[in-house]
Amino acid sequence: MMTTTPPVAWPNRFRTLGPSFYTELPPQALPEPHWVATSAACAAELGLPPDWADDTALQVFSGGATWPGMQTLASVYSGHQFGVWAGQLGDGRALWLGEIDTANGPMELQLKGSGMTPYSRMGDGRAVLRSSIREFLCSEAMHALGVPTTRALCVTGSALPVRREEIETAAVCTRVSPSFIRFGHFEHFCHHGLPQELRQLADFVIERYYPACADAPQPYVALLEQVTRRTAALMADWQAVGFCHGVMNTDNMSILGLTIDYGPFGFLDQFDPGHICNHSDNAGRYAWARQPNVGFWNLHALAQALMPLIGDSDQALATLEVYKAEFADALLSRWRAKLGLATAEDDDRALIDDLLRLMAGDRCDFTITFRRLAGYSPAAADSPVRDMFIDRAAFDAWALRYAARLEREGSIAAERALRMNRVNPMFVLRNHLAEVAIREAREGDFGEVQRLLKVLERPYDESDAATRERYAGFPPEWAQSIEVSCSS
């Protein structure tokens, strides 16, 4: 035990479910750990003091110690991976530390990369510096973009060698979330014929996260509906910012509708609806354009897991139908916002689809195109957004329709630009930006990780010219050779 600790009781409410849900075990310490990166914003939301990242915290968040009250555990779950039932899974390299009560409610802390657990399935239980930096940066970047997500408090590293495709060094990422419960937790107890534990888990989730469902005529149907709505909204968020998760297995789907488990993710550079960000995804199951349908498929898996509690398959299927309209409406709303449309017209969907079709045909950069569109003016013959398109005539024809649409709603250019710049980011975590930070970190220089984090925390700001040139420009040619896989 450490002799100092922040003023936290470290409850672990998940632990109250009982040993059927987890295994208690200590973390495995990183030898001679060092700080890699910290998130001041995440720490502030947790209520930690400004000087929280001391030597004691370094040991705790490297798996070398626990503060009084922490009772570390790894949870068991199951799931479908790439559409195939994978059987028992679980926290193979993660440990729950406990909770902090914050102004936004209890937040759980979890170490990722803290060593083997009973659920490691031949794995070493470790995470590497590369993947830990990527998860840390993207967790905080997505939060700044307004996309529901788990957070990341810090990354610690060590010279400990870890074998992936090559020998790398170990790291631990401390993740933060209201809950790490996944669809796969429910699947585990259903598929293993444990109805009492399944009900216990569902009641726990309802009591803690969906209390209004307890008063519904059929609480478990109400739970399924709420998770369906949140998942639909999350899928719309991903599509609108050009985010590809890369491994949307059911064990990577949050019961709270959060982005969870950042592995082979990527943000779109050149717009290709069929873009596959995961080098391990040979069939393209998790391509950008397929994510919404996969979200729906995963919800069917959750509904199947809840069937011992719901009983009526027709009612479960009817509840899932909410997804179709919820997702379609949410995505259309986000596309309208990205185009700066303040009103709704029946032809908006065609206007948006035609723009995306042009962008795909000319492989326009997704983020830059929408950001430049904010400055579009029918009065300017050579608007910068026009330069994004090879087929200028096709863009001009579309732009005439767009200008007419803006005129019909009495759009004021300056006000429209402000609205658009609040939803179309200047900065996203492109793979090449993460790669530069990772390469420097491997050489012992962690400054770029913190500099990049600072930029990603304010994704909608114009910032200064030097920052825009460095972090908001077109990706270099070498970026096309970057590959991320399930080991990333």
Short mmCIF file of C-alpha atoms in Angstrom, two decimals:
data_model
loop_
_atom_site.label_atom_id
_atom_site.label_comp_id
_atom_site.label_asym_id
_atom_site.label_seq_id
_atom_site.Cartn_x
_atom_site.Cartn_y
_atom_site.Cartn_z
CA MET A 1 0.00 0.00 0.00
CA MET A 2 1.03 3.55 -0.64
CA THR A 3 1.31 5.99 2.22
CA THR A 4 -0.45 8.82 0.37
CA THR A 5 -3.78 8.83 -1.39
CA PRO A 6 -6.26 11.33 -2.81
CA PRO A 7 -9.38 11.78 -0.64
CA VAL A 8 -11.33 8.99 -2.34
CA ALA A 9 -13.10 5.99 -0.84
CA TRP A 10 -12.66 3.96 -4.08
CA PRO A 11 -15.95 2.07 -3.98
CA ASN A 12 -16.40 -0.59 -6.63
CA ARG A 13 -20.12 -1.08 -7.06
CA PHE A 14 -19.61 -3.64 -9.81
CA ARG A 15 -17.93 -5.80 -7.18
CA THR A 16 -21.22 -6.01 -5.26
CA LEU A 17 -22.58 -8.25 -8.02
CA GLY A 18 -20.52 -11.12 -6.65
CA PRO A 19 -17.77 -13.47 -7.82
CA SER A 20 -19.75 -14.84 -10.76
CA PHE A 21 -19.03 -11.55 -12.50
CA TYR A 22 -15.30 -11.14 -11.95
CA THR A 23 -12.05 -12.38 -10.51
CA GLU A 24 -10.24 -10.36 -7.88
CA LEU A 25 -6.50 -10.16 -8.48
CA PRO A 26 -3.71 -7.61 -8.19
CA PRO A 27 -2.13 -5.84 -11.16
CA GLN A 28 1.34 -6.75 -12.36
CA ALA A 29 3.71 -3.83 -11.97
CA LEU A 30 5.57 -2.22 -14.83
CA PRO A 31 9.25 -2.27 -13.92
CA GLU A 32 10.82 1.19 -13.52
CA PRO A 33 7.77 3.06 -14.84
CA HIS A 34 7.74 6.59 -16.17
CA TRP A 35 5.07 9.07 -17.17
CA VAL A 36 4.23 9.21 -20.87
CA ALA A 37 1.22 11.55 -20.89
CA THR A 38 -1.51 12.91 -18.65
CA SER A 39 -4.84 14.60 -19.33
CA ALA A 40 -5.34 17.65 -17.15
CA ALA A 41 -8.91 17.96 -18.43
CA CYS A 42 -9.82 14.42 -17.42
CA ALA A 43 -8.11 14.84 -14.05
CA ALA A 44 -10.06 18.05 -13.40
CA GLU A 45 -13.35 16.30 -14.16
CA LEU A 46 -12.39 13.61 -11.67
CA GLY A 47 -11.72 16.28 -9.07
CA LEU A 48 -8.04 15.42 -8.70
CA PRO A 49 -5.71 18.17 -7.45
CA PRO A 50 -3.38 19.89 -9.93
CA ASP A 51 -0.36 18.05 -8.51
CA TRP A 52 -1.97 14.62 -8.63
CA ALA A 53 0.63 13.09 -11.01
CA ASP A 54 3.31 12.43 -8.39
CA ASP A 55 5.52 9.41 -7.78
CA THR A 56 2.80 7.68 -5.80
CA ALA A 57 0.29 8.04 -8.60
CA LEU A 58 2.90 6.81 -11.06
CA GLN A 59 3.16 3.56 -9.13
CA VAL A 60 -0.63 3.16 -8.81
CA PHE A 61 -1.29 3.82 -12.50
CA SER A 62 1.53 1.50 -13.53
CA GLY A 63 0.13 -1.44 -11.56
CA GLY A 64 2.81 -1.29 -8.90
CA ALA A 65 0.59 -0.36 -5.97
CA THR A 66 -2.96 0.39 -4.91
CA TRP A 67 -4.37 3.14 -2.77
CA PRO A 68 -6.28 2.15 0.38
CA GLY A 69 -9.78 1.01 -0.55
CA MET A 70 -8.98 -0.18 -4.06
CA GLN A 71 -10.10 -3.75 -4.75
CA THR A 72 -8.86 -4.60 -8.21
CA LEU A 73 -10.78 -7.04 -10.37
CA ALA A 74 -11.16 -8.30 -13.93
CA SER A 75 -14.67 -8.93 -15.23
CA VAL A 76 -15.89 -11.84 -17.33
CA TYR A 77 -17.95 -11.44 -20.49
CA SER A 78 -18.47 -13.18 -23.82
CA GLY A 79 -19.29 -11.97 -27.30
CA HIS A 80 -19.41 -12.17 -31.06
CA GLN A 81 -16.16 -11.29 -32.82
CA PHE A 82 -16.42 -10.47 -36.53
CA GLY A 83 -19.93 -11.89 -36.46
CA VAL A 84 -18.89 -15.26 -35.01
CA TRP A 85 -19.66 -16.44 -31.47
CA ALA A 86 -16.35 -16.38 -29.60
CA GLY A 87 -17.49 -17.84 -26.29
CA GLN A 88 -16.03 -16.62 -23.02
CA LEU A 89 -13.89 -13.51 -23.19
CA GLY A 90 -13.33 -10.97 -20.41
CA ASP A 91 -10.88 -8.36 -19.23
CA GLY A 92 -7.80 -10.06 -20.60
CA ARG A 93 -5.51 -7.10 -19.94
CA ALA A 94 -7.64 -4.75 -17.86
CA LEU A 95 -8.30 -4.28 -14.16
CA TRP A 96 -10.99 -2.20 -12.48
CA LEU A 97 -9.55 -0.05 -9.69
CA GLY A 98 -12.72 1.44 -8.24
CA GLU A 99 -14.76 4.62 -8.55
CA ILE A 100 -14.49 8.32 -7.89
CA ASP A 101 -17.61 10.31 -7.11
CA THR A 102 -17.53 13.38 -9.34
CA ALA A 103 -19.81 16.30 -10.13
CA ASN A 104 -21.03 14.24 -13.12
CA GLY A 105 -21.64 11.10 -11.09
CA PRO A 106 -19.46 8.11 -10.21
CA MET A 107 -16.62 7.41 -12.63
CA GLU A 108 -14.81 4.08 -12.77
CA LEU A 109 -11.05 3.82 -13.31
CA GLN A 110 -9.51 0.92 -15.13
CA LEU A 111 -5.93 -0.03 -15.96
CA LYS A 112 -5.39 -1.37 -19.47
CA GLY A 113 -2.20 -3.31 -19.92
CA SER A 114 -1.66 -4.27 -16.29
CA GLY A 115 -0.85 -7.95 -16.87
CA MET A 116 -2.45 -11.33 -17.31
CA THR A 117 -5.86 -12.23 -15.91
CA PRO A 118 -7.86 -15.46 -16.01
CA TYR A 119 -9.45 -14.10 -19.20
CA SER A 120 -6.26 -13.39 -21.15
CA ARG A 121 -6.75 -16.41 -23.45
CA MET A 122 -3.07 -17.05 -24.21
CA GLY A 123 -2.36 -13.32 -24.24
CA ASP A 124 0.29 -11.62 -22.14
CA GLY A 125 -2.11 -9.12 -20.58
CA ARG A 126 0.09 -6.24 -21.61
CA ALA A 127 -0.46 -3.20 -23.79
CA VAL A 128 2.27 -1.55 -25.80
CA LEU A 129 3.31 2.08 -25.98
CA ARG A 130 1.92 2.47 -29.50
CA SER A 131 -1.61 1.30 -28.73
CA SER A 132 -1.72 3.07 -25.37
CA ILE A 133 -0.83 6.44 -26.88
CA ARG A 134 -3.41 5.95 -29.60
CA GLU A 135 -6.16 5.10 -27.12
CA PHE A 136 -5.19 7.95 -24.80
CA LEU A 137 -5.25 10.56 -27.56
CA CYS A 138 -8.40 9.33 -29.27
CA SER A 139 -10.39 8.99 -26.06
CA GLU A 140 -9.74 12.63 -25.24
CA ALA A 141 -10.14 13.74 -28.86
CA MET A 142 -13.56 12.13 -29.19
CA HIS A 143 -14.68 13.72 -25.93
CA ALA A 144 -13.66 17.12 -27.26
CA LEU A 145 -15.58 16.42 -30.47
CA GLY A 146 -18.70 15.82 -28.41
CA VAL A 147 -18.89 12.10 -29.18
CA PRO A 148 -19.85 9.87 -26.20
CA THR A 149 -16.74 8.00 -25.15
CA THR A 150 -14.68 6.54 -22.37
CA ARG A 151 -11.92 8.91 -21.23
CA ALA A 152 -8.22 8.49 -20.56
CA LEU A 153 -6.46 9.93 -17.53
CA CYS A 154 -2.87 8.98 -18.26
CA VAL A 155 -0.36 6.66 -19.87
CA THR A 156 2.67 5.25 -18.11
CA GLY A 157 5.48 3.38 -19.82
CA SER A 158 8.38 1.05 -19.18
CA ALA A 159 11.31 -0.50 -21.00
CA LEU A 160 9.70 -3.92 -20.45
CA PRO A 161 9.76 -5.72 -23.83
CA VAL A 162 6.45 -6.96 -25.26
CA ARG A 163 6.11 -9.00 -28.45
CA ARG A 164 3.50 -8.08 -31.03
CA GLU A 165 4.38 -8.12 -34.74
CA GLU A 166 7.74 -6.98 -33.43
CA ILE A 167 9.28 -6.34 -30.02
CA GLU A 168 7.81 -3.19 -28.47
CA THR A 169 7.80 -1.66 -25.00
CA ALA A 170 5.01 -1.94 -22.45
CA ALA A 171 2.63 0.77 -21.29
CA VAL A 172 -0.51 1.12 -19.19
CA CYS A 173 -3.41 3.40 -20.08
CA THR A 174 -5.76 4.45 -17.28
CA ARG A 175 -9.28 4.58 -18.66
CA VAL A 176 -12.24 6.39 -17.14
CA SER A 177 -15.93 5.74 -17.67
CA PRO A 178 -19.28 5.75 -15.86
CA SER A 179 -19.28 2.04 -16.67
CA PHE A 180 -17.29 -0.52 -18.63
CA ILE A 181 -20.25 -2.93 -18.95
CA ARG A 182 -20.64 -4.21 -22.49
CA PHE A 183 -23.20 -6.08 -24.57
CA GLY A 184 -20.92 -9.07 -24.05
CA HIS A 185 -21.55 -9.11 -20.31
CA PHE A 186 -25.20 -9.90 -20.98
CA GLU A 187 -24.33 -12.40 -23.68
CA HIS A 188 -22.10 -14.28 -21.26
CA PHE A 189 -24.79 -15.03 -18.71
CA CYS A 190 -27.44 -15.79 -21.32
CA HIS A 191 -25.32 -18.19 -23.35
CA HIS A 192 -24.00 -19.94 -20.26
CA GLY A 193 -27.52 -20.55 -18.96
CA LEU A 194 -27.29 -18.31 -15.89
CA PRO A 195 -30.66 -16.52 -15.78
CA GLN A 196 -30.34 -15.41 -12.18
CA GLU A 197 -27.03 -13.64 -12.86
CA LEU A 198 -28.44 -12.20 -16.08
CA ARG A 199 -31.35 -10.67 -14.19
CA GLN A 200 -29.02 -9.43 -11.49
CA LEU A 201 -26.86 -7.67 -14.08
CA ALA A 202 -29.84 -6.12 -15.86
CA ASP A 203 -31.30 -4.88 -12.58
CA PHE A 204 -27.91 -3.41 -11.65
CA VAL A 205 -27.67 -1.54 -14.95
CA ILE A 206 -31.23 -0.26 -14.68
CA GLU A 207 -30.80 0.90 -11.09
CA ARG A 208 -27.51 2.67 -11.74
CA TYR A 209 -27.79 4.01 -15.29
CA TYR A 210 -31.40 3.77 -16.52
CA PRO A 211 -33.53 4.30 -13.40
CA ALA A 212 -36.57 5.44 -15.40
CA CYS A 213 -36.80 1.93 -16.88
CA ALA A 214 -37.61 0.51 -13.46
CA ASP A 215 -41.02 2.19 -13.58
CA ALA A 216 -41.83 0.95 -17.07
CA PRO A 217 -44.46 -1.82 -17.49
CA GLN A 218 -41.67 -4.08 -18.82
CA PRO A 219 -38.33 -2.80 -17.48
CA TYR A 220 -36.10 -5.05 -19.61
CA VAL A 221 -37.86 -4.02 -22.80
CA ALA A 222 -37.44 -0.41 -21.74
CA LEU A 223 -33.75 -1.06 -21.12
CA LEU A 224 -33.32 -2.52 -24.59
CA GLU A 225 -35.06 0.49 -26.10
CA GLN A 226 -32.86 2.99 -24.29
CA VAL A 227 -29.67 1.18 -25.28
CA THR A 228 -30.96 1.02 -28.85
CA ARG A 229 -31.55 4.76 -28.95
CA ARG A 230 -28.14 5.55 -27.49
CA THR A 231 -26.41 3.22 -29.92
CA ALA A 232 -28.23 4.78 -32.87
CA ALA A 233 -27.11 8.25 -31.77
CA LEU A 234 -23.53 7.03 -31.32
CA MET A 235 -23.43 5.53 -34.81
CA ALA A 236 -24.66 8.85 -36.23
CA ASP A 237 -21.91 10.66 -34.34
CA TRP A 238 -19.25 8.33 -35.72
CA GLN A 239 -20.42 8.74 -39.29
CA ALA A 240 -20.65 12.52 -39.03
CA VAL A 241 -17.06 13.00 -37.84
CA GLY A 242 -15.67 10.36 -40.20
CA PHE A 243 -14.64 7.98 -37.42
CA CYS A 244 -14.03 4.28 -38.05
CA HIS A 245 -13.95 2.05 -34.99
CA GLY A 246 -12.41 -0.93 -36.72
CA VAL A 247 -13.50 -3.75 -34.42
CA MET A 248 -17.19 -3.46 -33.54
CA ASN A 249 -17.47 -6.83 -31.84
CA THR A 250 -20.29 -7.15 -29.32
CA ASP A 251 -17.75 -7.23 -26.51
CA ASN A 252 -16.65 -3.77 -27.67
CA MET A 253 -20.14 -2.25 -27.47
CA SER A 254 -20.93 -0.16 -24.40
CA ILE A 255 -24.25 -0.62 -22.63
CA LEU A 256 -24.23 3.18 -22.18
CA GLY A 257 -23.74 3.99 -25.85
CA LEU A 258 -20.12 5.09 -25.42
CA THR A 259 -17.19 4.64 -27.77
CA ILE A 260 -15.10 1.99 -26.05
CA ASP A 261 -11.96 -0.05 -26.75
CA TYR A 262 -9.87 2.01 -29.15
CA GLY A 263 -7.80 -0.39 -31.19
CA PRO A 264 -7.48 -0.24 -34.98
CA PHE A 265 -9.52 2.96 -35.29
CA GLY A 266 -9.05 5.72 -37.84
CA PHE A 267 -10.49 8.98 -39.06
CA LEU A 268 -11.24 9.26 -42.76
CA ASP A 269 -8.66 11.09 -44.85
CA GLN A 270 -9.72 10.74 -48.48
CA PHE A 271 -13.43 10.00 -48.42
CA ASP A 272 -14.12 6.40 -49.27
CA PRO A 273 -17.37 4.97 -47.86
CA GLY A 274 -15.83 1.51 -48.07
CA HIS A 275 -12.74 2.49 -46.12
CA ILE A 276 -11.47 -0.31 -43.85
CA CYS A 277 -9.28 1.01 -41.04
CA ASN A 278 -8.47 -2.41 -39.54
CA HIS A 279 -5.81 -4.32 -41.45
CA SER A 280 -7.11 -7.51 -39.79
CA ASP A 281 -10.62 -6.99 -41.21
CA ASN A 282 -10.11 -8.89 -44.44
CA ALA A 283 -13.80 -9.00 -45.36
CA GLY A 284 -14.44 -5.34 -44.60
CA ARG A 285 -17.14 -6.12 -42.05
CA TYR A 286 -16.38 -2.94 -40.13
CA ALA A 287 -15.89 -0.53 -43.03
CA TRP A 288 -17.08 3.05 -42.40
CA ALA A 289 -20.31 2.71 -44.41
CA ARG A 290 -21.19 -0.58 -42.70
CA GLN A 291 -20.89 0.64 -39.12
CA PRO A 292 -24.57 1.62 -38.72
CA ASN A 293 -25.76 -1.82 -39.87
CA VAL A 294 -23.24 -3.53 -37.60
CA GLY A 295 -24.54 -1.46 -34.69
CA PHE A 296 -28.03 -2.77 -35.51
CA TRP A 297 -26.71 -6.35 -35.75
CA ASN A 298 -25.02 -6.02 -32.38
CA LEU A 299 -28.26 -4.78 -30.83
CA HIS A 300 -29.93 -7.95 -32.09
CA ALA A 301 -27.26 -9.91 -30.22
CA LEU A 302 -28.03 -7.91 -27.08
CA ALA A 303 -31.76 -8.51 -27.53
CA GLN A 304 -31.11 -12.22 -27.87
CA ALA A 305 -29.14 -12.13 -24.63
CA LEU A 306 -32.03 -10.39 -22.87
CA MET A 307 -34.66 -12.82 -24.16
CA PRO A 308 -34.75 -14.90 -20.93
CA LEU A 309 -35.89 -11.69 -19.23
CA ILE A 310 -38.10 -10.27 -22.00
CA GLY A 311 -39.72 -13.53 -23.07
CA ASP A 312 -41.54 -12.19 -26.14
CA SER A 313 -39.34 -12.21 -29.25
CA ASP A 314 -41.84 -10.18 -31.26
CA GLN A 315 -41.73 -7.43 -28.68
CA ALA A 316 -37.95 -7.45 -28.65
CA LEU A 317 -37.84 -7.19 -32.45
CA ALA A 318 -40.37 -4.39 -32.42
CA THR A 319 -38.25 -2.54 -29.89
CA LEU A 320 -35.18 -2.88 -32.10
CA GLU A 321 -37.08 -1.28 -35.00
CA VAL A 322 -36.72 2.00 -33.11
CA TYR A 323 -33.10 1.98 -34.30
CA LYS A 324 -33.90 2.55 -37.96
CA ALA A 325 -35.78 5.81 -37.57
CA GLU A 326 -33.65 6.96 -34.65
CA PHE A 327 -30.41 6.53 -36.58
CA ALA A 328 -31.76 7.99 -39.81
CA ASP A 329 -33.14 11.07 -38.07
CA ALA A 330 -29.98 11.55 -36.00
CA LEU A 331 -27.67 11.26 -38.98
CA LEU A 332 -29.76 13.56 -41.16
CA SER A 333 -29.76 16.12 -38.38
CA ARG A 334 -25.97 15.93 -38.16
CA TRP A 335 -25.53 16.25 -41.93
CA ARG A 336 -27.79 19.29 -41.97
CA ALA A 337 -25.69 20.85 -39.21
CA LYS A 338 -22.51 20.13 -41.14
CA LEU A 339 -23.98 21.97 -44.13
CA GLY A 340 -25.12 24.84 -41.93
CA LEU A 341 -28.81 24.27 -42.63
CA ALA A 342 -31.01 25.78 -39.94
CA THR A 343 -34.29 24.41 -41.31
CA ALA A 344 -35.48 21.11 -42.77
CA GLU A 345 -36.65 20.39 -46.31
CA ASP A 346 -37.66 17.12 -47.92
CA ASP A 347 -34.87 17.27 -50.50
CA ASP A 348 -32.08 17.73 -47.95
CA ARG A 349 -31.19 14.06 -47.94
CA ALA A 350 -30.63 14.09 -51.71
CA LEU A 351 -28.53 17.24 -51.41
CA ILE A 352 -26.34 15.59 -48.78
CA ASP A 353 -26.10 12.24 -50.58
CA ASP A 354 -25.07 13.94 -53.81
CA LEU A 355 -22.30 15.86 -52.02
CA LEU A 356 -21.00 12.66 -50.44
CA ARG A 357 -21.12 10.95 -53.82
CA LEU A 358 -19.03 13.73 -55.36
CA MET A 359 -16.58 13.59 -52.44
CA ALA A 360 -16.22 9.83 -52.82
CA GLY A 361 -15.71 10.08 -56.58
CA ASP A 362 -12.93 12.64 -56.22
CA ARG A 363 -11.53 11.19 -52.96
CA CYS A 364 -11.92 14.55 -51.23
CA ASP A 365 -10.49 14.86 -47.76
CA PHE A 366 -13.45 14.39 -45.44
CA THR A 367 -12.50 16.78 -42.63
CA ILE A 368 -11.01 19.54 -44.79
CA THR A 369 -13.88 19.55 -47.28
CA PHE A 370 -16.55 20.15 -44.63
CA ARG A 371 -14.41 22.72 -42.83
CA ARG A 372 -13.87 24.65 -46.07
CA LEU A 373 -17.54 24.45 -46.91
CA ALA A 374 -18.22 26.88 -44.06
CA GLY A 375 -16.49 29.58 -46.10
CA TYR A 376 -18.39 28.86 -49.29
CA SER A 377 -20.02 31.87 -50.92
CA PRO A 378 -22.08 31.82 -54.12
CA ALA A 379 -20.56 35.22 -54.89
CA ALA A 380 -17.00 33.86 -54.91
CA ALA A 381 -16.03 32.10 -58.11
CA ASP A 382 -13.06 30.31 -56.58
CA SER A 383 -14.12 29.26 -53.11
CA PRO A 384 -11.41 27.10 -51.43
CA VAL A 385 -13.84 24.22 -51.08
CA ARG A 386 -14.12 24.10 -54.87
CA ASP A 387 -10.43 23.21 -55.06
CA MET A 388 -11.18 19.95 -53.27
CA PHE A 389 -12.95 18.57 -56.34
CA ILE A 390 -11.44 17.31 -59.57
CA ASP A 391 -14.79 17.49 -61.34
CA ARG A 392 -15.33 21.22 -60.91
CA ALA A 393 -18.41 21.27 -63.13
CA ALA A 394 -20.11 18.64 -61.00
CA PHE A 395 -19.31 20.57 -57.83
CA ASP A 396 -20.54 23.82 -59.39
CA ALA A 397 -23.85 22.18 -60.25
CA TRP A 398 -24.20 20.92 -56.70
CA ALA A 399 -23.17 24.31 -55.29
CA LEU A 400 -25.97 26.01 -57.22
CA ARG A 401 -28.47 23.76 -55.48
CA TYR A 402 -26.79 24.42 -52.13
CA ALA A 403 -26.87 28.18 -52.69
CA ALA A 404 -30.56 28.04 -53.60
CA ARG A 405 -31.25 26.00 -50.48
CA LEU A 406 -29.45 28.56 -48.31
CA GLU A 407 -31.33 31.40 -49.96
CA ARG A 408 -34.69 29.77 -49.32
CA GLU A 409 -34.06 29.72 -45.58
CA GLY A 410 -32.63 33.22 -45.56
CA SER A 411 -29.21 32.04 -44.45
CA ILE A 412 -26.74 34.71 -43.36
CA ALA A 413 -23.23 33.69 -44.43
CA ALA A 414 -21.39 34.80 -41.29
CA GLU A 415 -23.87 33.12 -38.96
CA ARG A 416 -23.86 29.97 -41.05
CA ALA A 417 -20.05 29.82 -40.98
CA LEU A 418 -20.03 30.08 -37.19
CA ARG A 419 -22.58 27.26 -36.89
CA MET A 420 -20.66 25.04 -39.29
CA ASN A 421 -17.32 25.62 -37.60
CA ARG A 422 -18.84 24.44 -34.33
CA VAL A 423 -19.65 21.01 -35.81
CA ASN A 424 -16.99 20.57 -38.53
CA PRO A 425 -13.65 20.11 -36.77
CA MET A 426 -10.41 21.67 -37.87
CA PHE A 427 -8.40 18.98 -36.07
CA VAL A 428 -8.95 15.23 -35.78
CA LEU A 429 -6.57 12.46 -34.75
CA ARG A 430 -5.33 11.40 -38.15
CA ASN A 431 -3.18 8.29 -38.17
CA HIS A 432 -0.06 10.11 -39.33
CA LEU A 433 -0.32 12.62 -36.46
CA ALA A 434 -0.52 9.78 -33.95
CA GLU A 435 2.33 8.00 -35.71
CA VAL A 436 4.67 11.00 -35.40
CA ALA A 437 3.92 11.26 -31.68
CA ILE A 438 4.47 7.51 -31.24
CA ARG A 439 7.80 7.53 -33.07
CA GLU A 440 9.09 10.37 -30.91
CA ALA A 441 7.79 8.66 -27.75
CA ARG A 442 9.68 5.50 -28.66
CA GLU A 443 12.82 7.62 -28.64
CA GLY A 444 11.97 8.90 -25.17
CA ASP A 445 10.51 12.26 -26.20
CA PHE A 446 6.89 12.48 -25.01
CA GLY A 447 6.45 16.18 -25.76
CA GLU A 448 4.60 15.65 -29.03
CA VAL A 449 1.98 13.48 -27.32
CA GLN A 450 1.13 16.38 -24.99
CA ARG A 451 1.28 18.97 -27.79
CA LEU A 452 -1.04 16.90 -29.96
CA LEU A 453 -3.41 16.39 -27.04
CA LYS A 454 -3.59 20.15 -26.52
CA VAL A 455 -4.61 20.64 -30.15
CA LEU A 456 -7.16 17.81 -30.11
CA GLU A 457 -8.79 19.22 -26.97
CA ARG A 458 -9.91 22.24 -29.05
CA PRO A 459 -10.86 20.60 -32.37
CA TYR A 460 -13.13 23.40 -33.62
CA ASP A 461 -10.77 26.33 -33.01
CA GLU A 462 -9.12 28.08 -35.93
CA SER A 463 -5.90 28.31 -33.92
CA ASP A 464 -2.77 29.96 -35.33
CA ALA A 465 -1.32 29.46 -38.80
CA ALA A 466 1.58 27.31 -37.63
CA THR A 467 -0.72 24.95 -35.72
CA ARG A 468 -3.08 24.68 -38.68
CA GLU A 469 -0.20 23.89 -41.03
CA ARG A 470 1.18 21.23 -38.73
CA TYR A 471 -2.01 19.53 -37.57
CA ALA A 472 -4.83 20.42 -40.00
CA GLY A 473 -3.18 19.99 -43.40
CA PHE A 474 -3.51 17.19 -45.90
CA PRO A 475 -1.86 13.96 -44.81
CA PRO A 476 1.57 13.26 -46.32
CA GLU A 477 1.98 10.52 -48.89
CA TRP A 478 3.68 8.23 -46.40
CA ALA A 479 0.49 8.21 -44.31
CA GLN A 480 -1.08 5.87 -46.86
CA SER A 481 1.35 3.13 -45.82
CA ILE A 482 0.26 3.18 -42.15
CA GLU A 483 -1.52 -0.01 -41.17
CA VAL A 484 -3.36 -0.61 -37.92
CA SER A 485 -4.66 -3.99 -36.85
CA CYS A 486 -6.27 -5.67 -33.87
CA SER A 487 -2.90 -5.58 -32.12
CA SER A 488 -2.85 -1.79 -32.42
#
